[in-house]
Amino acid sequence: MAFQAGGQRSAPRPVPESPEAQAYLQDYAVYLEAVPFPSVVLDHRWDVVLANTAFETLFRDVSPHPTAQPGDNFLRFVLFHPDAASVLGDHESSWCLPMLACFAAAVERHGHDTGLQAIRREIAQDPIMEAAYRQGLPHWIRAVGEGAVEHDGAVRPLHHPDPRRGSTQCRIVGDTPRTLQDMGYTRLTMVLREPRPAPAPRRPRTARRTASHLSVVPAPRA
């Protein structure tokens, strides 16, 4: 699998050098595949290390994108893919802003990481995301509290492509064994809930990428 950085495909990410670590990841992939819910292993840049079939199924209708496929880098997908809101319900407040907050924390911890620097440049080049990162994010954290940025335990809406699931919710469960932690990886699982009743009719959704600003950032005065 090719991974992206700075808006271009980069060389594949290095794999653990020791045979023991490689064997562990191979066995962990088998274990992950047995999980019925979407589950993914990410590194500190949100590059996807492992993902099960349920994760791939959740995003099966996502259109191709040169740098923001969910199976390549999940952060880029959430922030930049035009189809993200079609799968991730309440996209801005439930997914985009928490991911931006985690990204800001990662930049503080790994400020010299070239992959994170590349994502930061992409955010800076996107006026909507840059406004959210600099202005909207601090305001949102003050409004909802620091706990809202945590993935583990959060309940977030999804639009599953399987009509038996439809519009539903998932609880994000962070369950990372020590061996993965030592490799610098994190595992997240989306535990799907039973489908919610169909909502009342509403105005057609406007694609996020066509908006002039995120709602958390006040619109500029005319």
N, CA, C and O of each residue as an XYZ file, in Angstrom:
888
protein
N       0.842     -1.197      0.000
C       0.000      0.000      0.000
C       0.876      1.245      0.000
O       1.840      1.324      0.762
N       0.555      2.208     -0.837
C       1.293      3.470     -0.861
C       0.645      4.445      0.096
O      -0.579      4.514      0.209
N       1.476      5.190      0.774
C       0.981      6.155      1.740
C       1.287      7.548      1.247
O       2.173      7.739      0.414
N       0.528      8.561      1.778
C       0.646      9.910      1.287
C       1.335     10.831      2.279
O       1.320     10.591      3.487
N       1.933     11.878      1.756
C       2.490     12.939      2.575
C       2.597     14.172      1.723
O       3.041     14.112      0.576
N       2.186     15.302      2.285
C       2.327     16.553      1.581
C       1.563     16.616      0.285
O       1.986     17.296     -0.650
N       0.402     15.894      0.207
C      -0.406     15.925     -0.987
C       0.104     15.036     -2.100
O      -0.477     15.041     -3.186
N       1.160     14.273     -1.883
C       1.701     13.377     -2.879
C       1.948     12.018     -2.243
O       2.123     11.897     -1.030
N       1.959     10.997     -3.098
C       2.243      9.661     -2.591
C       3.722      9.556     -2.231
O       4.590      9.928     -3.021
N       3.995      9.056     -1.056
C       5.369      8.906     -0.597
C       5.748      7.438     -0.605
O       4.945      6.573     -0.956
N       6.973      7.175     -0.217
C       7.419      5.792     -0.133
C       6.649      5.068      0.962
O       6.214      5.691      1.931
N       6.477      3.751      0.815
C       5.760      3.010      1.850
C       6.401      3.213      3.222
O       7.620      3.336      3.345
N       5.559      3.244      4.239
C       6.024      3.448      5.604
C       6.869      2.265      6.057
O       6.517      1.123      5.762
N       7.971      2.498      6.762
C       8.790      1.377      7.232
C       7.999      0.451      8.152
O       7.188      0.905      8.959
N       8.244     -0.835      8.022
C       7.615     -1.812      8.904
C       8.593     -2.140     10.021
O       9.794     -1.915      9.878
N       8.093     -2.670     11.132
C       9.013     -3.042     12.215
C      10.112     -3.970     11.710
O       9.863     -4.861     10.898
N      11.309     -3.753     12.192
C      12.457     -4.504     11.681
C      12.540     -5.915     12.251
O      12.966     -6.840     11.559
N      12.142     -6.084     13.495
C      12.347     -7.393     14.109
C      11.338     -8.408     13.587
O      10.172     -8.070     13.382
N      11.768     -9.641     13.373
C      10.835    -10.688     12.930
C       9.694    -10.899     13.933
O       8.569    -11.215     13.546
N       9.993    -10.724     15.211
C       8.962    -10.910     16.222
C       7.838     -9.882     16.058
O       6.660    -10.222     16.165
N       8.212     -8.614     15.798
C       7.208     -7.577     15.622
C       6.395     -7.812     14.355
O       5.178     -7.628     14.347
N       7.072     -8.217     13.287
C       6.361     -8.486     12.045
C       5.387     -9.646     12.222
O       4.258     -9.601     11.733
N       5.832    -10.678     12.920
C       4.962    -11.830     13.152
C       3.769    -11.435     14.010
O       2.653    -11.904     13.787
N       4.010    -10.566     14.995
C       2.910    -10.108     15.847
C       1.858     -9.371     15.017
O       0.662     -9.614     15.178
N       2.295     -8.473     14.132
C       1.353     -7.730     13.309
C       0.579     -8.654     12.370
O      -0.609     -8.439     12.130
N       1.243     -9.677     11.838
C       0.543    -10.625     10.985
C      -0.547    -11.362     11.764
O      -1.659    -11.538     11.268
N      -0.227    -11.786     12.975
C      -1.221    -12.477     13.790
C      -2.314    -11.513     14.262
O      -3.483    -11.884     14.367
N      -1.910    -10.266     14.545
C      -2.910     -9.302     14.995
C      -3.894     -8.977     13.870
O      -5.068     -8.713     14.127
N      -3.415     -8.997     12.630
C      -4.310     -8.767     11.499
C      -5.374     -9.861     11.424
O      -6.531     -9.582     11.110
N      -4.988    -11.093     11.709
C      -5.949    -12.197     11.736
C      -6.970    -11.968     12.840
O      -8.168    -12.153     12.631
N      -6.498    -11.566     14.011
C      -7.386    -11.267     15.129
C      -8.338    -10.124     14.779
O      -9.532    -10.197     15.068
N      -7.810     -9.073     14.160
C      -8.622     -7.909     13.809
C      -9.725     -8.291     12.836
O     -10.838     -7.770     12.908
N      -9.412     -9.193     11.939
C     -10.395     -9.601     10.938
C     -11.582    -10.315     11.567
O     -12.673    -10.313     10.998
N     -11.387    -10.921     12.724
C     -12.473    -11.626     13.398
C     -13.425    -10.683     14.132
O     -14.491    -11.105     14.579
N     -13.049     -9.416     14.259
C     -13.901     -8.440     14.943
C     -15.026     -8.025     13.999
O     -14.743     -7.641     12.864
N     -16.305     -8.086     14.426
C     -17.412     -7.790     13.508
C     -17.623     -6.310     13.242
O     -18.354     -5.953     12.319
N     -17.001     -5.443     14.027
C     -17.184     -4.009     13.872
C     -15.970     -3.385     13.166
O     -14.882     -3.959     13.186
N     -16.154     -2.215     12.545
C     -15.008     -1.550     11.912
C     -13.904     -1.283     12.927
O     -14.141     -0.669     13.967
N     -12.706     -1.744     12.621
C     -11.593     -1.620     13.547
C     -10.331     -1.329     12.746
O     -10.117     -1.895     11.674
N      -9.496     -0.435     13.282
C      -8.339      0.041     12.528
C      -7.187      0.302     13.481
O      -7.396      0.731     14.615
N      -5.972      0.042     13.021
C      -4.751      0.338     13.759
C      -4.047      1.481     13.032
O      -3.808      1.410     11.826
N      -3.718      2.541     13.785
C      -3.156      3.764     13.215
C      -1.824      4.087     13.871
O      -1.599      3.758     15.036
N      -0.941      4.736     13.114
C       0.264      5.263     13.747
C       0.009      6.705     14.182
O      -1.122      7.182     14.086
N       1.029      7.399     14.653
C       0.806      8.720     15.237
C       0.465      9.778     14.180
O       0.076     10.893     14.525
N       0.612      9.428     12.891
C       0.209     10.337     11.813
C      -1.187     10.008     11.292
O      -1.680     10.670     10.379
N      -1.828      8.987     11.868
C      -3.114      8.457     11.399
C      -2.979      7.717     10.076
O      -3.973      7.507      9.381
N      -1.752      7.317      9.718
C      -1.605      6.363      8.630
C      -2.192      5.035      9.085
O      -1.998      4.620     10.228
N      -2.912      4.372      8.183
C      -3.547      3.101      8.527
C      -2.512      1.989      8.432
O      -1.915      1.770      7.378
N      -2.306      1.288      9.548
C      -1.383      0.163      9.606
C      -2.123     -1.132      9.298
O      -1.659     -1.942      8.495
N      -3.268     -1.324      9.931
C      -4.118     -2.490      9.700
C      -5.575     -2.036      9.721
O      -5.922     -1.108     10.452
N      -6.412     -2.666      8.944
C      -7.846     -2.403      8.968
C      -8.573     -3.687      8.597
O      -8.119     -4.432      7.729
N      -9.695     -3.944      9.248
C     -10.428     -5.172      8.950
C     -11.464     -4.940      7.845
O     -11.668     -3.816      7.389
N     -12.103     -6.020      7.433
C     -13.084     -5.939      6.360
C     -14.263     -5.060      6.738
O     -14.803     -4.360      5.881
N     -14.674     -5.078      7.999
C     -15.793     -4.237      8.426
C     -15.475     -2.754      8.250
O     -16.358     -1.968      7.909
N     -14.221     -2.368      8.480
C     -13.793     -0.986      8.248
C     -13.858     -0.661      6.761
O     -14.356      0.397      6.376
N     -13.367     -1.548      5.941
C     -13.388     -1.325      4.495
C     -14.824     -1.246      3.976
O     -15.120     -0.455      3.080
N     -15.720     -2.070      4.543
C     -17.120     -2.049      4.120
C     -17.780     -0.724      4.464
O     -18.572     -0.203      3.678
N     -17.467     -0.181      5.617
C     -18.059      1.091      6.028
C     -17.782      2.180      5.008
O     -18.631      3.041      4.775
N     -16.611      2.155      4.399
C     -16.210      3.211      3.466
C     -16.179      2.730      2.011
O     -15.477      3.306      1.180
N     -16.935      1.683      1.710
C     -16.834      1.069      0.381
C     -17.354      1.977     -0.726
O     -16.928      1.839     -1.873
N     -18.265      2.902     -0.418
C     -18.835      3.771     -1.448
C     -18.100      5.096     -1.587
O     -18.520      5.958     -2.359
N     -17.020      5.266     -0.855
C     -16.245      6.501     -0.943
C     -15.527      6.549     -2.287
O     -14.910      5.569     -2.705
N     -15.612      7.680     -2.949
C     -14.994      7.816     -4.259
C     -13.478      7.931     -4.140
O     -12.974      8.300     -3.079
N     -12.754      7.627     -5.192
C     -11.281      7.737     -5.161
C     -10.839      9.175     -4.901
O     -11.487     10.133     -5.323
N      -9.733      9.294     -4.204
C      -9.142     10.591     -3.907
C      -7.630     10.403     -3.888
O      -7.156      9.391     -3.371
N      -6.855     11.341     -4.432
C      -5.404     11.120     -4.541
C      -4.674     11.055     -3.212
O      -3.643     10.389     -3.123
N      -5.166     11.719     -2.179
C      -4.396     11.779     -0.924
C      -5.201     11.531      0.334
O      -4.636     11.576      1.427
N      -6.494     11.273      0.231
C      -7.322     11.246      1.445
C      -8.233     10.030      1.506
O      -9.378     10.145      1.941
N      -7.753      8.873      1.081
C      -8.554      7.664      1.194
C      -8.589      7.185      2.648
O      -7.575      7.260      3.341
N      -9.744      6.693      3.121
C      -9.830      6.272      4.528
C      -8.889      5.129      4.875
O      -8.481      4.999      6.029
N      -8.539      4.306      3.910
C      -7.635      3.202      4.181
C      -6.172      3.563      4.112
O      -5.315      2.716      4.362
N      -5.861      4.818      3.772
C      -4.475      5.279      3.721
C      -4.146      6.144      4.936
O      -3.293      5.788      5.748
N      -4.821      7.267      5.050
C      -4.611      8.147      6.198
C      -5.975      8.640      6.653
O      -6.649      9.382      5.939
N      -6.376      8.221      7.852
C      -7.738      8.496      8.300
C      -7.941      9.972      8.620
O      -9.040     10.489      8.426
N      -6.918     10.660      9.103
C      -7.049     12.079      9.395
C      -7.303     12.864      8.115
O      -8.209     13.697      8.067
N      -6.514     12.605      7.083
C      -6.726     13.302      5.813
C      -8.134     13.035      5.270
O      -8.779     13.930      4.724
N      -8.596     11.799      5.426
C      -9.949     11.491      4.960
C     -10.970     12.373      5.668
O     -11.808     12.999      5.019
N     -10.902     12.425      7.000
C     -11.876     13.199      7.764
C     -11.833     14.673      7.373
O     -12.878     15.310      7.241
N     -10.645     15.210      7.190
C     -10.507     16.646      6.950
C     -10.740     17.047      5.506
O     -11.305     18.111      5.252
N     -10.320     16.224      4.553
C     -10.225     16.694      3.177
C     -11.058     15.944      2.145
O     -11.274     16.462      1.050
N     -11.524     14.757      2.456
C     -12.248     14.008      1.424
C     -13.672     14.552      1.281
O     -14.368     14.707      2.284
N     -14.119     14.844      0.056
C     -15.461     15.395     -0.122
C     -16.577     14.444      0.267
O     -17.708     14.882      0.475
N     -16.286     13.141      0.371
C     -17.313     12.168      0.755
C     -17.340     11.881      2.249
O     -18.158     11.080      2.701
N     -16.476     12.507      3.020
C     -16.389     12.166      4.438
C     -17.723     12.349      5.151
O     -18.116     11.503      5.954
N     -18.417     13.438      4.869
C     -19.687     13.719      5.559
C     -20.789     12.749      5.158
O     -21.797     12.638      5.856
N     -20.612     12.047      4.048
C     -21.629     11.082      3.639
C     -21.571      9.810      4.472
O     -22.533      9.042      4.492
N     -20.462      9.578      5.158
C     -20.314      8.408      6.034
C     -20.280      8.820      7.500
O     -20.890      8.165      8.345
N     -19.574      9.896      7.802
C     -19.389     10.336      9.175
C     -20.441     11.389      9.503
O     -20.308     12.552      9.123
N     -21.490     10.970     10.213
C     -22.579     11.875     10.520
C     -22.154     12.983     11.457
O     -21.211     12.837     12.234
N     -22.883     14.118     11.368
C     -22.536     15.290     12.179
C     -21.042     15.545     12.028
O     -20.313     15.682     13.011
N     -20.612     15.605     10.790
C     -19.197     15.544     10.435
C     -18.342     16.570     11.161
O     -17.261     16.248     11.654
N     -18.826     17.804     11.226
C     -17.982     18.866     11.777
C     -17.708     18.671     13.265
O     -16.552     18.595     13.682
N     -18.771     18.591     14.066
C     -18.567     18.577     15.514
C     -18.204     17.203     16.059
O     -17.500     17.113     17.065
N     -18.670     16.122     15.416
C     -18.423     14.777     15.944
C     -17.133     14.147     15.439
O     -16.593     13.244     16.078
N     -16.633     14.614     14.299
C     -15.462     13.985     13.704
C     -14.340     14.973     13.389
O     -13.198     14.785     13.808
N     -14.682     16.022     12.649
C     -13.642     16.931     12.174
C     -12.950     17.657     13.327
O     -11.723     17.637     13.417
N     -13.706     18.287     14.196
C     -13.102     19.062     15.277
C     -12.361     18.180     16.282
O     -11.261     18.550     16.692
N     -12.908     17.023     16.706
C     -12.106     16.156     17.580
C     -10.804     15.698     16.926
O      -9.777     15.610     17.599
N     -10.832     15.406     15.628
C      -9.614     14.990     14.957
C      -8.613     16.135     14.860
O      -7.410     15.922     15.010
N      -9.105     17.353     14.607
C      -8.212     18.512     14.597
C      -7.570     18.712     15.960
O      -6.387     19.043     16.051
N      -8.350     18.511     17.024
C      -7.808     18.668     18.369
C      -6.726     17.629     18.637
O      -5.687     17.956     19.210
N      -6.953     16.391     18.236
C      -5.935     15.352     18.418
C      -4.710     15.643     17.565
O      -3.581     15.383     17.980
N      -4.935     16.179     16.383
C      -3.808     16.546     15.527
C      -2.974     17.643     16.184
O      -1.745     17.578     16.163
N      -3.627     18.645     16.764
C      -2.894     19.724     17.433
C      -2.047     19.164     18.563
O      -0.910     19.594     18.762
N      -2.599     18.197     19.313
C      -1.832     17.586     20.402
C      -0.654     16.796     19.848
O       0.432     16.812     20.429
N      -0.861     16.101     18.723
C       0.230     15.326     18.124
C       1.345     16.239     17.630
O       2.523     15.895     17.735
N       0.982     17.400     17.092
C       1.997     18.343     16.623
C       2.840     18.831     17.800
O       4.046     19.034     17.660
N       2.202     19.018     18.964
C       2.965     19.426     20.147
C       3.950     18.342     20.565
O       5.060     18.652     20.996
N       3.556     17.063     20.443
C       4.421     15.962     20.871
C       5.478     15.622     19.836
O       6.601     15.262     20.189
N       5.125     15.733     18.555
C       6.019     15.289     17.481
C       6.203     16.428     16.483
O       5.989     16.245     15.285
N       6.592     17.580     16.961
C       6.635     18.775     16.131
C       7.535     18.676     14.918
O       7.305     19.368     13.926
N       8.570     17.819     14.970
C       9.522     17.726     13.867
C       9.194     16.592     12.895
O       9.953     16.336     11.960
N       8.073     15.918     13.112
C       7.698     14.804     12.250
C       7.299     15.345     10.871
O       6.410     16.191     10.766
N       7.957     14.856      9.820
C       7.712     15.393      8.483
C       6.301     15.095      7.993
O       5.713     15.904      7.275
N       5.750     13.939      8.373
C       4.394     13.608      7.961
C       3.371     14.550      8.563
O       2.461     15.006      7.871
N       3.514     14.848      9.862
C       2.604     15.786     10.510
C       2.786     17.196      9.957
O       1.815     17.936      9.802
N       4.021     17.562      9.660
C       4.265     18.881      9.077
C       3.578     19.003      7.715
O       3.071     20.068      7.364
N       3.566     17.918      6.958
C       2.909     17.942      5.651
C       1.410     18.157      5.813
O       0.810     18.932      5.069
N       0.804     17.476      6.779
C      -0.627     17.660      7.013
C      -0.906     19.085      7.474
O      -1.905     19.687      7.081
N      -0.016     19.621      8.313
C      -0.213     21.005      8.767
C      -0.176     21.971      7.587
O      -0.939     22.937      7.555
N       0.694     21.723      6.629
C       0.750     22.587      5.450
C      -0.540     22.484      4.637
O      -1.032     23.480      4.106
N      -1.079     21.274      4.546
C      -2.332     21.112      3.817
C      -3.465     21.850      4.505
O      -4.306     22.454      3.840
N      -3.497     21.808      5.836
C      -4.510     22.563      6.571
C      -4.356     24.053      6.292
O      -5.343     24.754      6.068
N      -3.115     24.534      6.305
C      -2.861     25.954      6.077
C      -3.282     26.384      4.685
O      -3.663     27.537      4.483
N      -3.218     25.472      3.716
C      -3.588     25.804      2.345
C      -5.090     25.758      2.111
O      -5.565     26.196      1.063
N      -5.837     25.239      3.062
C      -7.295     25.151      2.960
C      -7.894     26.221      3.865
O      -7.848     26.068      5.085
N      -8.456     27.299      3.316
C      -8.947     28.397      4.163
C      -9.978     27.954      5.196
O     -10.001     28.478      6.309
N     -10.837     26.987      4.836
C     -11.850     26.523      5.775
C     -11.193     25.823      6.961
O     -11.504     26.112      8.116
N     -10.275     24.893      6.660
C      -9.642     24.139      7.726
C      -8.700     25.008      8.554
O      -8.606     24.830      9.768
N      -8.015     25.928      7.927
C      -7.118     26.810      8.666
C      -7.908     27.680      9.642
O      -7.475     27.886     10.776
N      -9.057     28.188      9.214
C      -9.896     28.975     10.120
C     -10.404     28.119     11.274
O     -10.459     28.574     12.416
N     -10.777     26.869     10.968
C     -11.235     25.976     12.031
C     -10.116     25.678     13.016
O     -10.336     25.653     14.227
N      -8.896     25.449     12.485
C      -7.763     25.082     13.330
C      -7.353     26.236     14.240
O      -7.097     26.034     15.427
N      -7.291     27.435     13.689
C      -6.795     28.581     14.460
C      -7.877     29.259     15.297
O      -7.607     29.688     16.419
N      -9.096     29.360     14.768
C     -10.140     30.117     15.434
C     -11.225     29.226     16.038
O     -11.577     29.357     17.210
N     -11.746     28.316     15.211
C     -12.867     27.508     15.665
C     -12.519     26.506     16.736
O     -13.290     26.306     17.674
N     -11.353     25.862     16.610
C     -10.992     24.792     17.531
C     -10.878     25.276     18.976
O     -11.480     24.656     19.852
N     -10.141     26.348     19.273
C     -10.087     26.812     20.673
C     -11.464     27.175     21.230
O     -11.776     26.873     22.382
N     -12.287     27.828     20.400
C     -13.635     28.195     20.848
C     -14.459     26.950     21.144
O     -15.179     26.904     22.142
N     -14.357     25.933     20.278
C     -15.133     24.709     20.447
C     -14.704     23.957     21.703
O     -15.554     23.460     22.441
N     -13.402     23.866     21.956
C     -12.923     23.163     23.149
C     -13.398     23.869     24.411
O     -13.793     23.213     25.374
N     -13.363     25.200     24.418
C     -13.879     25.927     25.584
C     -15.361     25.658     25.786
O     -15.825     25.588     26.924
N     -16.113     25.507     24.696
C     -17.557     25.328     24.786
C     -17.937     23.929     25.241
O     -18.865     23.775     26.035
N     -17.241     22.903     24.756
C     -17.643     21.531     25.035
C     -16.801     20.863     26.112
O     -17.212     19.838     26.656
N     -15.634     21.414     26.436
C     -14.768     20.814     27.437
C     -13.717     19.914     26.823
O     -13.884     19.387     25.723
N     -12.631     19.751     27.559
C     -11.502     18.970     27.058
C     -11.874     17.520     26.767
O     -11.304     16.899     25.869
N     -12.837     16.973     27.531
C     -13.196     15.571     27.342
C     -13.767     15.260     25.983
O     -13.707     14.114     25.539
N     -14.322     16.253     25.307
C     -14.962     16.011     24.013
C     -13.971     15.640     22.929
O     -14.362     15.091     21.899
N     -12.701     15.926     23.141
C     -11.710     15.622     22.100
C     -11.252     14.174     22.159
O     -10.595     13.700     21.232
N     -11.587     13.459     23.236
C     -11.135     12.082     23.368
C     -11.954     11.167     22.459
O     -13.174     11.301     22.366
N     -11.278     10.246     21.799
C     -11.983      9.280     20.965
C     -12.598      8.167     21.807
O     -13.763      7.817     21.616
N     -11.832      7.612     22.729
C     -12.302      6.462     23.493
C     -13.562      6.815     24.285
O     -13.563      7.746     25.090
N     -14.616      6.067     24.048
C     -15.872      6.274     24.756
C     -16.852      7.188     24.060
O     -18.026      7.223     24.429
N     -16.398      7.937     23.051
C     -17.290      8.875     22.367
C     -18.332      8.111     21.549
O     -18.031      7.080     20.948
N     -19.559      8.629     21.537
C     -20.629      8.088     20.703
C     -20.829      9.045     19.532
O     -21.127     10.224     19.727
N     -20.663      8.531     18.317
C     -20.693      9.389     17.140
C     -21.583      8.789     16.056
O     -21.653      7.569     15.908
N     -22.258      9.645     15.303
C     -23.173      9.154     14.262
C     -22.446      8.692     13.015
O     -21.384      9.205     12.661
N     -23.046      7.710     12.357
C     -22.527      7.157     11.114
C     -23.669      6.961     10.128
O     -24.824      6.791     10.519
N     -23.330      6.987      8.846
C     -24.251      6.601      7.785
C     -23.643      5.378      7.102
O     -22.759      5.497      6.253
N     -24.132      4.208      7.489
C     -23.538      2.965      6.991
C     -24.100      2.648      5.609
O     -25.294      2.832      5.377
N     -23.260      2.175      4.688
C     -23.765      1.862      3.343
C     -24.709      0.668      3.304
O     -25.484      0.529      2.358
N     -24.658     -0.195      4.312
C     -25.587     -1.325      4.389
C     -26.942     -0.797      4.828
O     -27.045     -0.243      5.922
N     -27.997     -0.947      4.010
C     -29.316     -0.406      4.391
C     -29.868     -0.994      5.674
O     -30.734     -0.386      6.303
N     -29.393     -2.151      6.075
C     -29.837     -2.711      7.350
C     -29.293     -1.922      8.528
O     -29.846     -1.977      9.626
N     -28.224     -1.196      8.307
C     -27.647     -0.323      9.325
C     -28.139      1.107      9.148
O     -28.664      1.722     10.077
N     -27.960      1.624      7.934
C     -28.422      2.974      7.635
C     -27.783      4.012      8.534
O     -26.600      3.924      8.863
N     -28.583      5.005      8.933
C     -28.105      6.039      9.856
C     -28.115      5.465     11.255
O     -29.171      5.113     11.783
N     -26.958      5.372     11.848
C     -26.832      4.746     13.152
C     -25.807      5.514     13.970
O     -25.423      6.628     13.614
N     -25.372      4.919     15.055
C     -24.333      5.498     15.894
C     -23.293      4.436     16.190
O     -23.557      3.240     16.067
N     -22.125      4.878     16.575
C     -21.097      3.951     17.024
C     -20.444      4.518     18.275
O     -20.361      5.733     18.460
N     -19.993      3.631     19.109
C     -19.156      4.039     20.235
C     -17.711      3.731     19.878
O     -17.374      2.601     19.525
N     -16.863      4.745     19.974
C     -15.450      4.550     19.698
C     -14.796      3.912     20.915
O     -14.869      4.449     22.021
N     -14.162      2.777     20.712
C     -13.478      2.068     21.786
C     -11.991      2.017     21.455
O     -11.585      1.433     20.450
N     -11.193      2.631     22.310
C      -9.745      2.547     22.173
C      -9.234      1.367     22.972
O      -9.278      1.382     24.202
N      -8.752      0.353     22.290
C      -8.325     -0.884     22.947
C      -6.982     -1.287     22.352
O      -6.906     -2.153     21.481
N      -5.933     -0.647     22.834
C      -4.612     -0.856     22.264
C      -3.754     -1.687     23.210
O      -3.428     -1.217     24.299
N      -3.378     -2.910     22.830
C      -2.510     -3.713     23.699
C      -1.122     -3.092     23.799
O      -0.716     -2.296     22.953
N      -0.414     -3.468     24.840
C       0.885     -2.866     25.103
C       1.859     -3.071     23.948
O       2.657     -2.182     23.653
N       1.806     -4.208     23.303
C       2.745     -4.455     22.211
C       2.548     -3.443     21.087
O       3.524     -2.938     20.532
N       1.289     -3.141     20.745
C       1.033     -2.117     19.734
C       1.461     -0.745     20.231
O       2.012      0.050     19.470
N       1.210     -0.465     21.501
C       1.641      0.821     22.064
C       3.150      0.994     21.928
O       3.632      2.070     21.575
N       3.888     -0.075     22.212
C       5.341      0.008     22.120
C       5.807      0.265     20.685
O       6.890      0.809     20.472
N       5.000     -0.121     19.716
C       5.319      0.152     18.316
C       4.888      1.560     17.893
O       5.175      1.991     16.776
N       4.203      2.270     18.783
C       3.716      3.607     18.449
C       2.376      3.611     17.754
O       2.023      4.588     17.093
N       1.612      2.517     17.893
C       0.337      2.384     17.203
C      -0.827      2.510     18.178
O      -0.679      2.322     19.385
N      -1.994      2.837     17.612
C      -3.239      2.932     18.371
C      -4.328      2.193     17.619
O      -4.417      2.272     16.393
N      -5.146      1.482     18.354
C      -6.275      0.789     17.731
C      -7.582      1.444     18.155
O      -7.800      1.721     19.335
N      -8.439      1.684     17.187
C      -9.776      2.220     17.440
C     -10.806      1.304     16.792
O     -10.624      0.858     15.659
N     -11.886      1.026     17.511
C     -12.973      0.196     17.006
C     -14.275      0.971     17.105
O     -14.551      1.602     18.126
N     -15.075      0.927     16.048
C     -16.372      1.594     16.016
C     -17.452      0.553     16.292
O     -17.854     -0.185     15.393
N     -17.915      0.496     17.525
C     -18.933     -0.484     17.911
C     -20.286      0.038     17.458
O     -20.811      0.996     18.025
N     -20.850     -0.594     16.434
C     -22.088     -0.107     15.833
C     -23.280     -0.403     16.722
O     -23.387     -1.481     17.308
N     -24.166      0.562     16.812
C     -25.417      0.401     17.539
C     -26.533      0.056     16.555
O     -26.353      0.105     15.338
N     -27.692     -0.296     17.118
C     -28.835     -0.579     16.263
C     -29.236      0.696     15.527
O     -29.061      1.794     16.056
N     -29.773      0.563     14.307
C     -30.127      1.761     13.532
C     -31.113      2.655     14.269
O     -31.991      2.179     14.988
N     -30.952      3.960     14.077
C     -31.874      4.928     14.656
C     -33.116      5.046     13.785
O     -33.052      4.771     12.587
N     -34.254      5.452     14.366
C     -35.444      5.694     13.545
C     -35.157      6.746     12.489
O     -34.328      7.635     12.684
N     -35.857      6.629     11.366
C     -35.641      7.589     10.283
C     -35.968      8.998     10.755
O     -37.027      9.210     11.345
N     -35.090      9.965     10.511
C     -35.344     11.342     10.951
C     -36.417     11.998     10.112
O     -36.729     11.544      9.011
N     -36.980     13.068     10.642
C     -37.963     13.845      9.897
C     -37.309     14.448      8.672
O     -36.106     14.708      8.688
N     -38.068     14.681      7.606
C     -37.485     15.287      6.392
C     -36.798     16.600      6.712
O     -37.275     17.368      7.548
N     -35.699     16.857      6.062
C     -34.963     18.088      6.275
C     -34.422     18.584      4.942
O     -34.504     17.900      3.922
N     -33.883     19.757      4.977
C     -33.346     20.325      3.757
C     -32.198     19.463      3.242
O     -31.488     18.845      4.036
N     -32.006     19.412      1.928
C     -30.898     18.610      1.379
C     -29.573     19.042      1.966
O     -29.340     20.227      2.201
N     -28.699     18.060      2.203
C     -27.381     18.328      2.749
C     -26.524     19.072      1.728
O     -26.497     18.717      0.550
N     -25.838     20.085      2.184
C     -24.878     20.791      1.349
C     -23.504     20.206      1.612
O     -23.079     20.090      2.761
N     -22.824     19.845      0.563
C     -21.500     19.244      0.730
C     -20.596     20.180      1.512
O     -20.595     21.391      1.288
N     -19.823     19.608      2.435
C     -18.975     20.424      3.292
C     -17.967     21.227      2.492
O     -17.666     22.373      2.827
N     -17.449     20.625      1.440
C     -16.368     21.287      0.727
C     -16.838     22.490     -0.066
O     -16.018     23.283     -0.528
N     -18.171     22.642     -0.235
C     -18.659     23.804     -0.948
C     -19.021     24.932     -0.003
O     -19.352     26.028     -0.456
N     -18.966     24.692      1.301
C     -19.308     25.737      2.252
C     -18.189     26.763      2.315
O     -17.026     26.456      2.054
N     -18.562     27.987      2.668
C     -17.553     29.041      2.748
C     -16.844     29.041      4.080
O     -15.792     29.666      4.218
N     -17.403     28.343      5.082
C     -16.774     28.288      6.391
C     -17.429     27.188      7.192
O     -18.523     26.736      6.854
N     -16.770     26.751      8.252
C     -17.385     25.811      9.182
C     -18.263     26.591     10.150
O     -17.983     27.749     10.459
N     -19.326     25.951     10.624
C     -20.273     26.674     11.471
C     -19.667     27.112     12.783
O     -20.139     28.070     13.397
N     -18.615     26.416     13.227
C     -17.983     26.802     14.483
C     -17.178     28.088     14.337
O     -16.846     28.735     15.330
N     -16.866     28.456     13.100
C     -16.134     29.697     12.833
C     -17.124     30.728     12.331
O     -17.775     30.480     11.316
N     -17.273     31.861     12.977
C     -18.222     32.875     12.519
C     -17.933     33.287     11.087
O     -16.780     33.457     10.690
N     -19.016     33.445     10.310
C     -18.865     33.877      8.934
C     -18.316     35.296      8.898
O     -18.698     36.125      9.724
N     -17.432     35.586      7.963
C     -16.894     36.937      7.885
C     -17.978     37.940      7.547
O     -18.894     37.644      6.780
N     -17.871     39.125      8.120
C     -18.858     40.171      7.861
C     -18.661     40.722      6.457
O     -17.545     40.818      5.945
N     -19.785     41.078      5.859
C     -19.733     41.627      4.503
C     -19.122     43.022      4.537
O     -18.988     43.663      3.495
